[in-house]
Amino acid sequence: MTQKESDPRTAVPMRQRVHDTIRDHIISLDWEPGLRVSEKDVAEQLGVSRSPVREAFIRLSEEGLMEIRPQSGSYVSEISFDKVYESLMLRRALEMAVAAEAAEKRTAFDLVRLNDLVADQVAASEAGDRARFFELDQQFHRALTEIARMPSAVRLIRMIRGAVDRVQRMRISRGESRHVQVIEAHRAIVDAIEARDAAAASAAMDAHLNCVELFAQIIRSPEVREYVTPRAS
Amino acid sequence: MTQKESDPRTAVPMRQRVHDTIRDHIISLDWEPGLRVSEKDVAEQLGVSRSPVREAFIRLSEEGLMEIRPQSGSYVSEISFDKVYESLMLRRALEMAVAAEAAEKRTAFDLVRLNDLVADQVAASEAGDRARFFELDQQFHRALTEIARMPSAVRLIRMIRGAVDRVQRMRISRGESRHVQVIEAHRAIVDAIEARDAAAASAAMDAHLNCVELFAQIIRSPEVREYVTPRAS
DNA sequence: GTTCCTAAATTAGTATGGCAGTTGCACTGT
DNA sequence: ACAGTGCAACTGCCATACTAATTTAGGAAC
């Protein structure tokens, strides 16, 4: 694990860096679901003590990415269809609220920002830059939370995001994409926000994050099926 | 802090008990917003070491009830109107999703359970048992999450609940109540669930947890105004 | 009296040690 | 061959020790 930066203002706690590192391993499926990991081993591997590792484990278990069995062992969580579907629903619900509130609070400046993001997405799509498109998609949703002034919403979304990110990663690496639909959906959301129509913004987000459709796409991926436990809750 | 139980199956981690204890202090305003608390002092006061206290602090800070400033000190979070309003919106969004899903998945058995809960609430209201009514209200919403099979939803709701619970506590101790409206709203939700009408269930929950109205009631309480910082984000 | 600087006290962050519960495996008896 | 049992290694939980950054109090200079 990298040494702490010299500038204390930019210093990020070790437990945070350990958390992010482990999260990457889990999301990228470098650590497969069900894998047993121990505080001690991870601490040694990262060159830190068990305290920050332990705190990272606790946080990851609260995010549903790990499971801690006291006095027994810690494991990478299994992926279940039910959990993925629930996470999709919850994220949609939160993002709908964010979109509605953004429509209420948006300024002229915010509109420019959103339109620029959509334009960049069009450019990234035409350039075939998949990673850039994905990053801009995240920025778009993040921008909405900032416009709506709902910082807690991002915290909550982050809490449930892990479950779907693991399966999403598989699909991205396989090359599936629906850039056109995504861009159209974002345009509809921006239009509703421009009109200050909270209900329309919420509805547009609802359509954008349609659980049933997204879920169907996910479970069709053979890679996903391989990893997901068939019918666990 | 009480000693660990002899039965390991019912043993609850110390950090959990410390967390709950501190949370009670904060919610009940026994520890006022802005109060400085140190890991060391709390550990001595509860008769445990710093480790579980520290882990409880971290979790409480993730719930927005505490604020940890590295190498400096830990404080009970201030209450801000913006945070309370945001929490109300997010909770409504989550509960709407839960209600909609409950309408899809409900069984005949679930209907009996919900109707019984509402009937008990009527009885508690007529008996003037405010605490019991409050408890049944919580049970009602908890039952919905179980019917919808959405365990992550309760985790998320718990994460944001703290902010409103602190101000809610003031209003309850003051004796304000709208039992009739609450019961009517719960009836409407149960009816929609009985009809398996997800949209209606969601709409009924939306009306039940109307942010604007709830927020208006909250900020009218003089006790709340006294504690809440005027215009912080 | 005010300002600035220094040093000591306090804080959370991290490292390490000891403990009790859990697990798995070798051993034993049948 | 197999079921039961006890032991040993391993695990995460909690306690303690140490570190580094921040705050604060006190005194010196003006």
Coordinates of C-alpha atoms (C1' of nucleotides) in Angstrom, one line a residue:
Chain A
M1 CA 0.0 0.0 0.0
T2 CA 1.3 3.4 -1.0
Q3 CA 2.8 5.6 1.7
K4 CA 0.8 8.5 3.0
E5 CA 1.2 11.7 1.1
S6 CA 3.3 14.5 2.5
D7 CA 0.5 17.0 2.3
P8 CA -1.8 16.4 5.3
R9 CA -4.7 18.2 3.6
T10 CA -4.9 15.7 0.8
A11 CA -4.2 12.8 3.1
V12 CA -6.8 10.2 2.8
P13 CA -7.3 7.7 5.8
M14 CA -5.7 4.4 5.3
R15 CA -8.9 2.6 6.0
Q16 CA -10.4 4.4 3.0
R17 CA -7.7 3.4 0.7
V18 CA -7.8 -0.1 1.9
H19 CA -11.6 -0.1 1.4
D20 CA -11.3 1.2 -2.1
T21 CA -8.6 -1.3 -3.0
I22 CA -10.6 -4.2 -1.7
R23 CA -13.7 -2.9 -3.4
D24 CA -11.9 -2.9 -6.7
H25 CA -10.8 -6.4 -6.2
I26 CA -14.4 -7.5 -5.5
I27 CA -16.1 -5.5 -8.2
S28 CA -13.6 -6.6 -10.8
L29 CA -14.2 -10.2 -9.8
D30 CA -10.5 -10.5 -9.1
W31 CA -11.8 -11.8 -5.8
E32 CA -14.5 -14.2 -6.7
P33 CA -17.8 -14.5 -4.8
G34 CA -17.5 -16.8 -1.8
L35 CA -13.7 -16.3 -1.5
R36 CA -12.5 -16.4 2.1
V37 CA -10.3 -13.5 3.1
S38 CA -8.7 -12.9 6.5
E39 CA -7.9 -9.6 8.1
K40 CA -4.4 -10.8 8.8
D41 CA -3.6 -11.9 5.3
V42 CA -4.9 -8.8 3.6
A43 CA -3.1 -6.6 6.1
E44 CA 0.2 -8.3 5.4
Q45 CA -0.5 -8.2 1.6
L46 CA -1.1 -4.5 1.7
G47 CA 1.6 -3.8 4.2
V48 CA -0.6 -2.2 6.9
S49 CA -1.9 -3.3 10.2
R50 CA -5.1 -5.1 10.9
S51 CA -7.0 -2.1 12.3
P52 CA -7.7 -0.3 9.0
V53 CA -8.3 -3.6 7.2
R54 CA -10.8 -4.5 9.8
E55 CA -12.6 -1.2 9.5
A56 CA -12.6 -1.6 5.7
F57 CA -14.1 -5.1 6.1
I58 CA -16.9 -3.7 8.4
R59 CA -17.8 -1.0 5.9
L60 CA -17.7 -3.5 3.0
S61 CA -20.1 -5.8 4.9
E62 CA -22.4 -2.8 5.4
E63 CA -22.3 -2.3 1.6
G64 CA -23.2 -5.9 1.1
L65 CA -19.9 -6.8 -0.6
M66 CA -18.5 -8.9 2.2
E67 CA -19.9 -11.1 5.0
I68 CA -18.2 -11.3 8.4
R69 CA -18.9 -14.4 10.5
P70 CA -17.6 -13.6 14.0
Q71 CA -14.7 -15.7 15.2
S72 CA -14.9 -17.7 12.0
G73 CA -14.0 -15.9 8.9
S74 CA -14.8 -13.2 6.4
Y75 CA -16.0 -13.9 2.9
V76 CA -16.7 -12.1 -0.4
S77 CA -20.5 -12.0 -0.7
E78 CA -22.2 -14.2 -3.2
I79 CA -24.2 -12.5 -6.0
S80 CA -27.8 -13.3 -6.0
F81 CA -30.4 -12.3 -8.6
D82 CA -32.7 -11.1 -5.9
K83 CA -30.1 -8.8 -4.5
V84 CA -29.3 -7.4 -7.9
Y85 CA -32.9 -6.8 -8.6
E86 CA -33.5 -5.1 -5.3
S87 CA -30.5 -2.9 -5.8
L88 CA -31.8 -1.9 -9.2
M89 CA -35.2 -1.0 -7.7
L90 CA -33.7 1.0 -4.9
R91 CA -31.3 2.9 -7.1
R92 CA -34.1 3.8 -9.4
A93 CA -36.3 5.0 -6.6
L94 CA -33.4 7.2 -5.3
E95 CA -32.5 8.6 -8.7
M96 CA -36.2 9.4 -9.4
A97 CA -36.3 11.5 -6.3
V98 CA -33.0 13.2 -7.2
A99 CA -34.3 14.0 -10.7
A100 CA -37.5 15.5 -9.4
E101 CA -35.7 17.6 -6.9
A102 CA -33.1 18.7 -9.5
A103 CA -36.0 19.9 -11.7
E104 CA -37.2 22.1 -8.8
K105 CA -33.8 23.6 -7.9
R106 CA -32.0 23.8 -11.2
T107 CA -30.4 27.0 -12.4
A108 CA -29.6 28.2 -15.9
F109 CA -26.0 27.3 -15.2
D110 CA -27.0 23.8 -14.3
L111 CA -28.7 23.4 -17.6
V112 CA -25.6 24.3 -19.5
R113 CA -23.6 21.7 -17.5
L114 CA -26.1 19.0 -18.2
N115 CA -26.3 19.7 -21.9
D116 CA -22.6 19.7 -22.1
L117 CA -22.4 16.3 -20.5
V118 CA -24.9 14.9 -22.9
A119 CA -23.0 16.4 -25.9
D120 CA -19.8 14.9 -24.6
Q121 CA -21.5 11.5 -24.4
V122 CA -22.6 11.8 -28.0
A123 CA -19.0 12.5 -29.0
A124 CA -17.7 9.7 -26.9
S125 CA -20.2 7.3 -28.4
E126 CA -19.4 8.3 -31.9
A127 CA -15.7 8.0 -31.2
G128 CA -16.4 4.5 -29.8
D129 CA -14.8 5.3 -26.5
R130 CA -16.7 3.0 -24.3
A131 CA -14.8 3.8 -21.1
R132 CA -15.2 7.5 -21.6
F133 CA -19.0 7.0 -22.2
F134 CA -19.3 5.1 -19.0
E135 CA -17.5 7.7 -17.1
L136 CA -19.6 10.5 -18.5
D137 CA -22.7 8.5 -17.6
Q138 CA -21.6 8.4 -14.0
Q139 CA -20.8 12.1 -14.1
F140 CA -24.3 12.9 -15.4
H141 CA -26.0 11.1 -12.5
R142 CA -23.6 12.7 -10.1
A143 CA -24.3 16.1 -11.5
L144 CA -28.0 15.6 -10.9
T145 CA -27.4 14.9 -7.2
E146 CA -25.3 18.1 -6.9
I147 CA -28.0 20.1 -8.7
A148 CA -30.6 18.7 -6.4
R149 CA -28.3 19.4 -3.4
M150 CA -28.8 15.8 -2.1
P151 CA -25.4 14.6 -0.8
S152 CA -27.0 11.9 1.3
A153 CA -28.5 10.4 -1.9
V154 CA -25.0 9.7 -3.3
R155 CA -24.0 8.0 -0.1
L156 CA -27.1 5.8 -0.3
I157 CA -26.6 5.0 -4.0
R158 CA -23.0 4.1 -3.3
M159 CA -24.1 1.7 -0.6
I160 CA -26.2 -0.4 -3.0
R161 CA -24.2 0.2 -6.1
G162 CA -21.7 -2.6 -5.5
A163 CA -24.2 -5.4 -6.1
V164 CA -25.0 -4.3 -9.6
D165 CA -21.5 -3.0 -10.5
R166 CA -20.1 -6.5 -10.2
V167 CA -22.5 -7.8 -12.9
Q168 CA -22.4 -4.6 -14.9
R169 CA -18.6 -5.0 -15.2
M170 CA -19.1 -8.4 -16.9
R171 CA -21.4 -6.9 -19.5
I172 CA -19.1 -4.0 -20.2
S173 CA -16.1 -6.2 -20.8
R174 CA -18.3 -8.2 -23.2
G175 CA -19.0 -5.1 -25.2
E176 CA -22.7 -4.8 -25.0
S177 CA -23.9 -1.2 -25.2
R178 CA -27.0 0.8 -25.8
H179 CA -25.5 4.2 -26.2
V180 CA -28.3 5.6 -28.3
Q181 CA -31.0 4.7 -25.8
V182 CA -29.0 6.1 -22.9
I183 CA -28.4 9.4 -24.7
E184 CA -32.0 9.7 -25.6
A185 CA -33.0 9.0 -22.0
H186 CA -30.6 11.6 -20.7
R187 CA -32.0 14.1 -23.2
A188 CA -35.5 13.4 -21.9
I189 CA -34.4 14.0 -18.3
V190 CA -32.6 17.2 -19.2
D191 CA -35.7 18.4 -21.1
A192 CA -37.9 17.8 -18.1
I193 CA -35.5 19.5 -15.8
E194 CA -35.3 22.5 -18.2
A195 CA -39.1 22.7 -18.0
R196 CA -38.9 22.5 -14.2
D197 CA -41.3 19.6 -14.5
A198 CA -40.5 17.4 -11.5
A199 CA -43.0 14.7 -12.3
A200 CA -41.7 14.4 -15.9
A201 CA -38.1 14.3 -14.7
S202 CA -39.0 11.6 -12.3
A203 CA -40.9 9.7 -15.0
A204 CA -38.0 10.1 -17.5
M205 CA -35.6 8.7 -14.9
D206 CA -38.0 5.9 -14.2
A207 CA -38.0 4.9 -17.8
H208 CA -34.2 5.3 -18.0
L209 CA -33.6 2.9 -15.1
N210 CA -36.3 0.5 -15.9
C211 CA -35.6 -2.3 -13.5
V212 CA -37.3 -5.1 -15.4
E213 CA -35.5 -4.3 -18.6
L214 CA -32.1 -3.8 -17.1
F215 CA -32.5 -7.0 -15.1
A216 CA -33.5 -8.9 -18.2
Q217 CA -30.4 -7.7 -19.9
I218 CA -28.2 -8.7 -17.0
I219 CA -29.5 -12.2 -16.5
R220 CA -29.2 -12.9 -20.2
S221 CA -25.4 -12.6 -20.0
P222 CA -23.9 -16.0 -19.8
E223 CA -20.9 -14.6 -17.8
V224 CA -23.3 -13.4 -15.2
R225 CA -25.1 -16.7 -14.9
E226 CA -21.9 -18.4 -14.3
Y227 CA -21.1 -16.4 -11.2
V228 CA -24.5 -15.8 -9.7
T229 CA -25.9 -18.3 -7.2
P230 CA -29.1 -19.5 -8.8
R231 CA -31.9 -18.8 -6.2
A232 CA -30.5 -17.4 -3.0
S233 CA -32.0 -14.5 -1.2
Chain B
M1 CA -21.5 -1.6 29.4
T2 CA -23.2 -4.9 30.2
Q3 CA -21.1 -8.0 30.0
K4 CA -21.4 -10.3 27.1
E5 CA -24.1 -12.9 27.2
S6 CA -23.2 -16.5 27.9
D7 CA -25.0 -17.8 24.8
P8 CA -22.9 -17.1 21.8
R9 CA -25.8 -17.4 19.4
T10 CA -27.5 -14.3 20.9
A11 CA -24.2 -12.5 21.5
V12 CA -24.2 -9.1 19.8
P13 CA -20.9 -7.5 19.0
M14 CA -19.8 -4.8 21.4
R15 CA -19.5 -2.2 18.7
Q16 CA -23.1 -2.8 17.9
R17 CA -24.2 -2.2 21.5
V18 CA -22.0 0.8 21.8
H19 CA -23.4 2.1 18.6
D20 CA -27.0 1.7 19.7
T21 CA -26.2 3.3 23.1
I22 CA -24.6 6.3 21.5
R23 CA -27.4 6.6 18.9
D24 CA -30.0 6.7 21.7
H25 CA -28.1 9.5 23.4
I26 CA -28.0 11.5 20.2
I27 CA -31.5 10.8 19.1
S28 CA -32.9 11.7 22.5
L29 CA -30.9 14.9 22.4
D30 CA -29.2 13.8 25.6
W31 CA -26.1 14.6 23.7
E32 CA -26.9 18.0 22.1
P33 CA -25.9 18.8 18.5
G34 CA -22.3 20.1 18.3
L35 CA -21.3 18.3 21.5
R36 CA -17.7 17.3 21.5
V37 CA -17.1 13.6 22.4
S38 CA -13.9 11.7 22.5
E39 CA -13.3 8.1 21.8
K40 CA -11.3 7.8 25.1
D41 CA -14.0 9.4 27.3
V42 CA -16.8 7.4 25.9
A43 CA -14.8 4.2 26.2
E44 CA -14.1 4.9 29.9
Q45 CA -17.7 5.8 30.5
L46 CA -19.0 2.6 29.0
G47 CA -16.2 0.5 30.4
V48 CA -14.9 -0.8 27.1
S49 CA -11.8 -0.1 25.1
R50 CA -11.5 2.4 22.3
S51 CA -11.7 -0.1 19.5
P52 CA -15.5 -0.8 19.6
V53 CA -16.2 2.9 20.4
R54 CA -14.1 3.9 17.4
E55 CA -16.0 1.5 15.1
A56 CA -19.3 2.8 16.4
F57 CA -18.2 6.4 15.8
I58 CA -17.3 5.5 12.2
R59 CA -20.7 4.0 11.6
L60 CA -22.5 6.9 13.2
S61 CA -20.6 9.3 11.0
E62 CA -21.7 7.3 8.0
E63 CA -25.3 7.7 9.3
G64 CA -24.8 11.4 9.5
L65 CA -25.2 11.5 13.3
M66 CA -21.6 12.3 14.1
E67 CA -18.7 14.1 12.4
I68 CA -15.1 12.9 12.8
R69 CA -12.3 15.4 12.3
P70 CA -9.0 13.5 12.0
Q71 CA -6.5 14.1 14.8
S72 CA -8.8 16.8 16.2
G73 CA -12.1 15.5 17.6
S74 CA -15.5 13.9 17.1
Y75 CA -18.7 15.8 17.4
V76 CA -22.4 15.2 17.4
S77 CA -23.8 16.5 14.1
E78 CA -25.7 19.7 13.9
I79 CA -29.3 19.4 12.7
S80 CA -29.9 21.4 9.5
F81 CA -33.3 21.9 7.9
D82 CA -31.8 20.9 4.5
K83 CA -30.6 17.6 5.9
V84 CA -34.0 16.9 7.5
Y85 CA -35.8 17.7 4.3
E86 CA -33.5 15.6 2.2
S87 CA -33.9 12.7 4.5
L88 CA -37.7 13.0 4.3
M89 CA -37.5 13.0 0.5
L90 CA -35.2 10.0 0.4
R91 CA -37.2 8.0 2.9
R92 CA -40.4 8.7 0.9
A93 CA -38.7 7.6 -2.3
L94 CA -37.5 4.3 -0.7
E95 CA -40.8 3.6 1.0
M96 CA -42.7 4.2 -2.3
A97 CA -40.6 1.6 -4.0
V98 CA -41.2 -0.8 -1.1
A99 CA -44.9 -0.3 -1.2
A100 CA -45.0 -0.9 -5.0
E101 CA -43.0 -4.1 -4.7
A102 CA -45.1 -5.2 -1.7
A103 CA -48.2 -4.9 -3.9
E104 CA -46.6 -7.2 -6.4
K105 CA -45.5 -9.9 -4.0
R106 CA -48.1 -9.8 -1.3
T107 CA -49.8 -13.1 -0.2
A108 CA -53.1 -13.6 1.4
F109 CA -51.2 -14.1 4.7
D110 CA -49.5 -10.8 4.3
L111 CA -52.9 -9.0 4.0
V112 CA -54.0 -10.4 7.3
R113 CA -50.9 -9.2 8.9
L114 CA -51.2 -5.7 7.6
N115 CA -54.9 -5.4 8.5
D116 CA -54.2 -6.6 12.0
L117 CA -51.5 -4.0 12.4
V118 CA -53.9 -1.3 11.3
A119 CA -56.6 -2.6 13.6
D120 CA -54.1 -2.5 16.5
Q121 CA -53.2 1.0 15.7
V122 CA -56.9 2.0 15.8
A123 CA -57.1 0.4 19.3
A124 CA -53.9 2.1 20.5
S125 CA -55.1 5.4 19.2
E126 CA -58.5 5.1 21.0
A127 CA -56.7 4.0 24.1
G128 CA -54.5 7.1 23.8
D129 CA -51.4 5.0 24.0
R130 CA -49.0 7.2 22.1
A131 CA -45.9 5.1 22.5
R132 CA -47.7 1.9 21.4
F133 CA -49.1 3.8 18.3
F134 CA -45.6 4.9 17.4
E135 CA -44.3 1.4 17.7
L136 CA -47.1 0.0 15.6
D137 CA -46.4 2.6 13.0
Q138 CA -42.8 1.4 12.8
Q139 CA -43.9 -2.2 12.6
F140 CA -46.3 -1.4 9.7
H141 CA -43.5 0.0 7.6
R142 CA -41.2 -2.8 8.6
A143 CA -43.8 -5.3 7.6
L144 CA -43.9 -3.8 4.2
T145 CA -40.2 -4.2 3.6
E146 CA -40.5 -7.9 4.6
I147 CA -43.5 -8.4 2.3
A148 CA -41.6 -6.8 -0.5
R149 CA -38.5 -8.9 0.4
M150 CA -36.3 -5.9 0.4
P151 CA -33.8 -6.2 3.2
S152 CA -31.4 -3.6 1.8
A153 CA -34.2 -1.1 1.9
V154 CA -34.4 -1.2 5.7
R155 CA -30.7 -0.7 5.9
L156 CA -30.9 2.3 3.7
I157 CA -33.8 3.7 5.6
R158 CA -32.0 3.2 8.9
M159 CA -29.0 5.1 7.4
I160 CA -31.0 8.3 6.9
R161 CA -33.6 7.9 9.6
G162 CA -31.4 9.5 12.3
A163 CA -31.7 13.0 11.0
V164 CA -35.5 13.1 11.2
D165 CA -35.8 10.9 14.3
R166 CA -34.1 13.6 16.4
V167 CA -36.6 16.3 15.4
Q168 CA -39.5 13.8 15.5
R169 CA -38.6 13.0 19.1
M170 CA -39.2 16.6 20.1
R171 CA -42.6 16.7 18.5
I172 CA -43.7 13.4 20.1
S173 CA -42.7 14.6 23.5
R174 CA -44.7 17.7 22.9
G175 CA -47.8 15.6 22.2
E176 CA -48.7 16.5 18.7
S177 CA -50.3 13.7 16.8
R178 CA -52.3 13.0 13.7
H179 CA -53.4 9.5 14.4
V180 CA -56.5 9.7 12.3
Q181 CA -54.7 10.7 9.2
V182 CA -52.0 8.1 9.7
I183 CA -54.5 5.4 10.0
E184 CA -56.4 6.5 7.0
A185 CA -53.2 6.6 5.0
H186 CA -52.2 3.1 6.1
R187 CA -55.7 1.9 5.1
A188 CA -55.2 3.3 1.7
I189 CA -51.9 1.6 1.3
V190 CA -53.3 -1.7 2.4
D191 CA -56.2 -1.4 0.0
A192 CA -53.8 -0.7 -2.9
I193 CA -51.7 -3.7 -1.9
E194 CA -54.8 -5.9 -1.6
A195 CA -55.7 -4.9 -5.2
R196 CA -52.1 -5.7 -6.3
D197 CA -52.0 -2.1 -7.7
A198 CA -48.3 -1.1 -7.4
A199 CA -48.9 2.4 -8.8
A200 CA -51.7 3.0 -6.3
A201 CA -49.6 1.7 -3.4
S202 CA -46.8 3.9 -4.4
A203 CA -49.0 6.9 -4.7
A204 CA -50.7 6.2 -1.3
M205 CA -47.3 6.0 0.3
D206 CA -46.3 9.2 -1.5
A207 CA -49.3 11.0 0.1
H208 CA -48.6 9.4 3.5
L209 CA -45.0 10.6 3.6
N210 CA -45.7 14.0 2.0
C211 CA -42.4 15.7 2.5
V212 CA -43.6 19.3 2.2
E213 CA -46.4 18.8 4.8
L214 CA -44.2 16.8 7.2
F215 CA -41.5 19.3 6.9
A216 CA -43.9 22.2 7.5
Q217 CA -45.1 20.5 10.7
I218 CA -41.5 20.0 11.9
I219 CA -40.2 23.5 11.4
R220 CA -43.3 24.9 13.1
S221 CA -42.3 23.3 16.4
P222 CA -40.5 25.9 18.6
E223 CA -38.4 23.1 20.2
V224 CA -37.0 22.2 16.8
R225 CA -36.2 25.7 15.9
E226 CA -34.2 26.1 19.1
Y227 CA -31.9 23.2 18.2
V228 CA -31.6 23.4 14.5
T229 CA -28.9 25.6 12.9
P230 CA -30.7 28.1 10.8
R231 CA -29.4 27.8 7.3
A232 CA -26.5 25.4 7.1
S233 CA -26.2 22.7 4.4
Chain C
dG1 C1' -3.3 45.1 26.3
dT2 C1' -2.2 42.6 22.0
dT3 C1' 0.1 39.5 19.1
dC4 C1' 3.0 35.9 18.0
dC5 C1' 5.4 31.9 18.9
dT6 C1' 6.4 27.7 21.3
dA7 C1' 5.5 23.6 23.9
dA8 C1' 2.6 20.6 26.2
dA9 C1' -1.8 18.3 26.2
dT10 C1' -5.3 16.1 23.5
dT11 C1' -7.0 13.8 19.6
dA12 C1' -7.8 10.2 16.2
dG13 C1' -5.1 7.0 13.2
dT14 C1' -2.4 3.0 13.2
dA15 C1' 0.1 -1.1 15.1
dT16 C1' 0.3 -5.0 18.1
dG17 C1' -1.0 -8.3 21.7
dG18 C1' -4.2 -11.5 24.1
dC19 C1' -8.5 -13.9 24.1
dA20 C1' -12.5 -16.8 23.1
dG21 C1' -15.1 -18.9 19.7
dT22 C1' -15.0 -21.7 15.4
dT23 C1' -13.4 -25.0 12.2
dG24 C1' -11.1 -28.7 10.3
dC25 C1' -8.5 -32.7 10.7
dA26 C1' -6.2 -36.4 12.7
dC27 C1' -6.9 -39.9 15.9
dT28 C1' -9.6 -43.4 18.3
dG29 C1' -13.0 -46.8 19.1
dT30 C1' -16.4 -49.6 17.1
Chain D
dA1 C1' -15.0 -48.4 6.6
dC2 C1' -17.1 -45.1 9.5
dA3 C1' -18.8 -42.3 13.2
dG4 C1' -17.4 -39.8 17.2
dT5 C1' -14.1 -37.0 19.7
dG6 C1' -10.6 -34.1 21.1
dC7 C1' -6.9 -31.2 19.9
dA8 C1' -4.6 -27.7 17.3
dA9 C1' -4.6 -24.0 14.2
dC10 C1' -7.0 -20.1 12.7
dT11 C1' -10.4 -16.4 12.9
dG12 C1' -12.3 -12.1 14.2
dC13 C1' -13.2 -9.3 18.6
dC14 C1' -11.5 -6.5 22.0
dA15 C1' -7.7 -4.3 24.7
dT16 C1' -3.5 -1.8 24.8
dA17 C1' 0.6 0.7 23.1
dC18 C1' 2.5 3.9 20.1
dT19 C1' 2.5 7.7 16.4
dA20 C1' 1.5 11.9 14.2
dA21 C1' -1.4 15.8 13.6
dT22 C1' -4.2 19.4 15.8
dT23 C1' -5.5 22.3 19.3
dT24 C1' -4.7 25.1 23.2
dA25 C1' -2.6 27.4 26.9
dG26 C1' 1.1 30.2 28.4
dG27 C1' 4.7 33.2 28.1
dA28 C1' 7.7 36.4 25.6
dA29 C1' 8.1 40.4 22.7
dC30 C1' 6.2 44.6 21.4

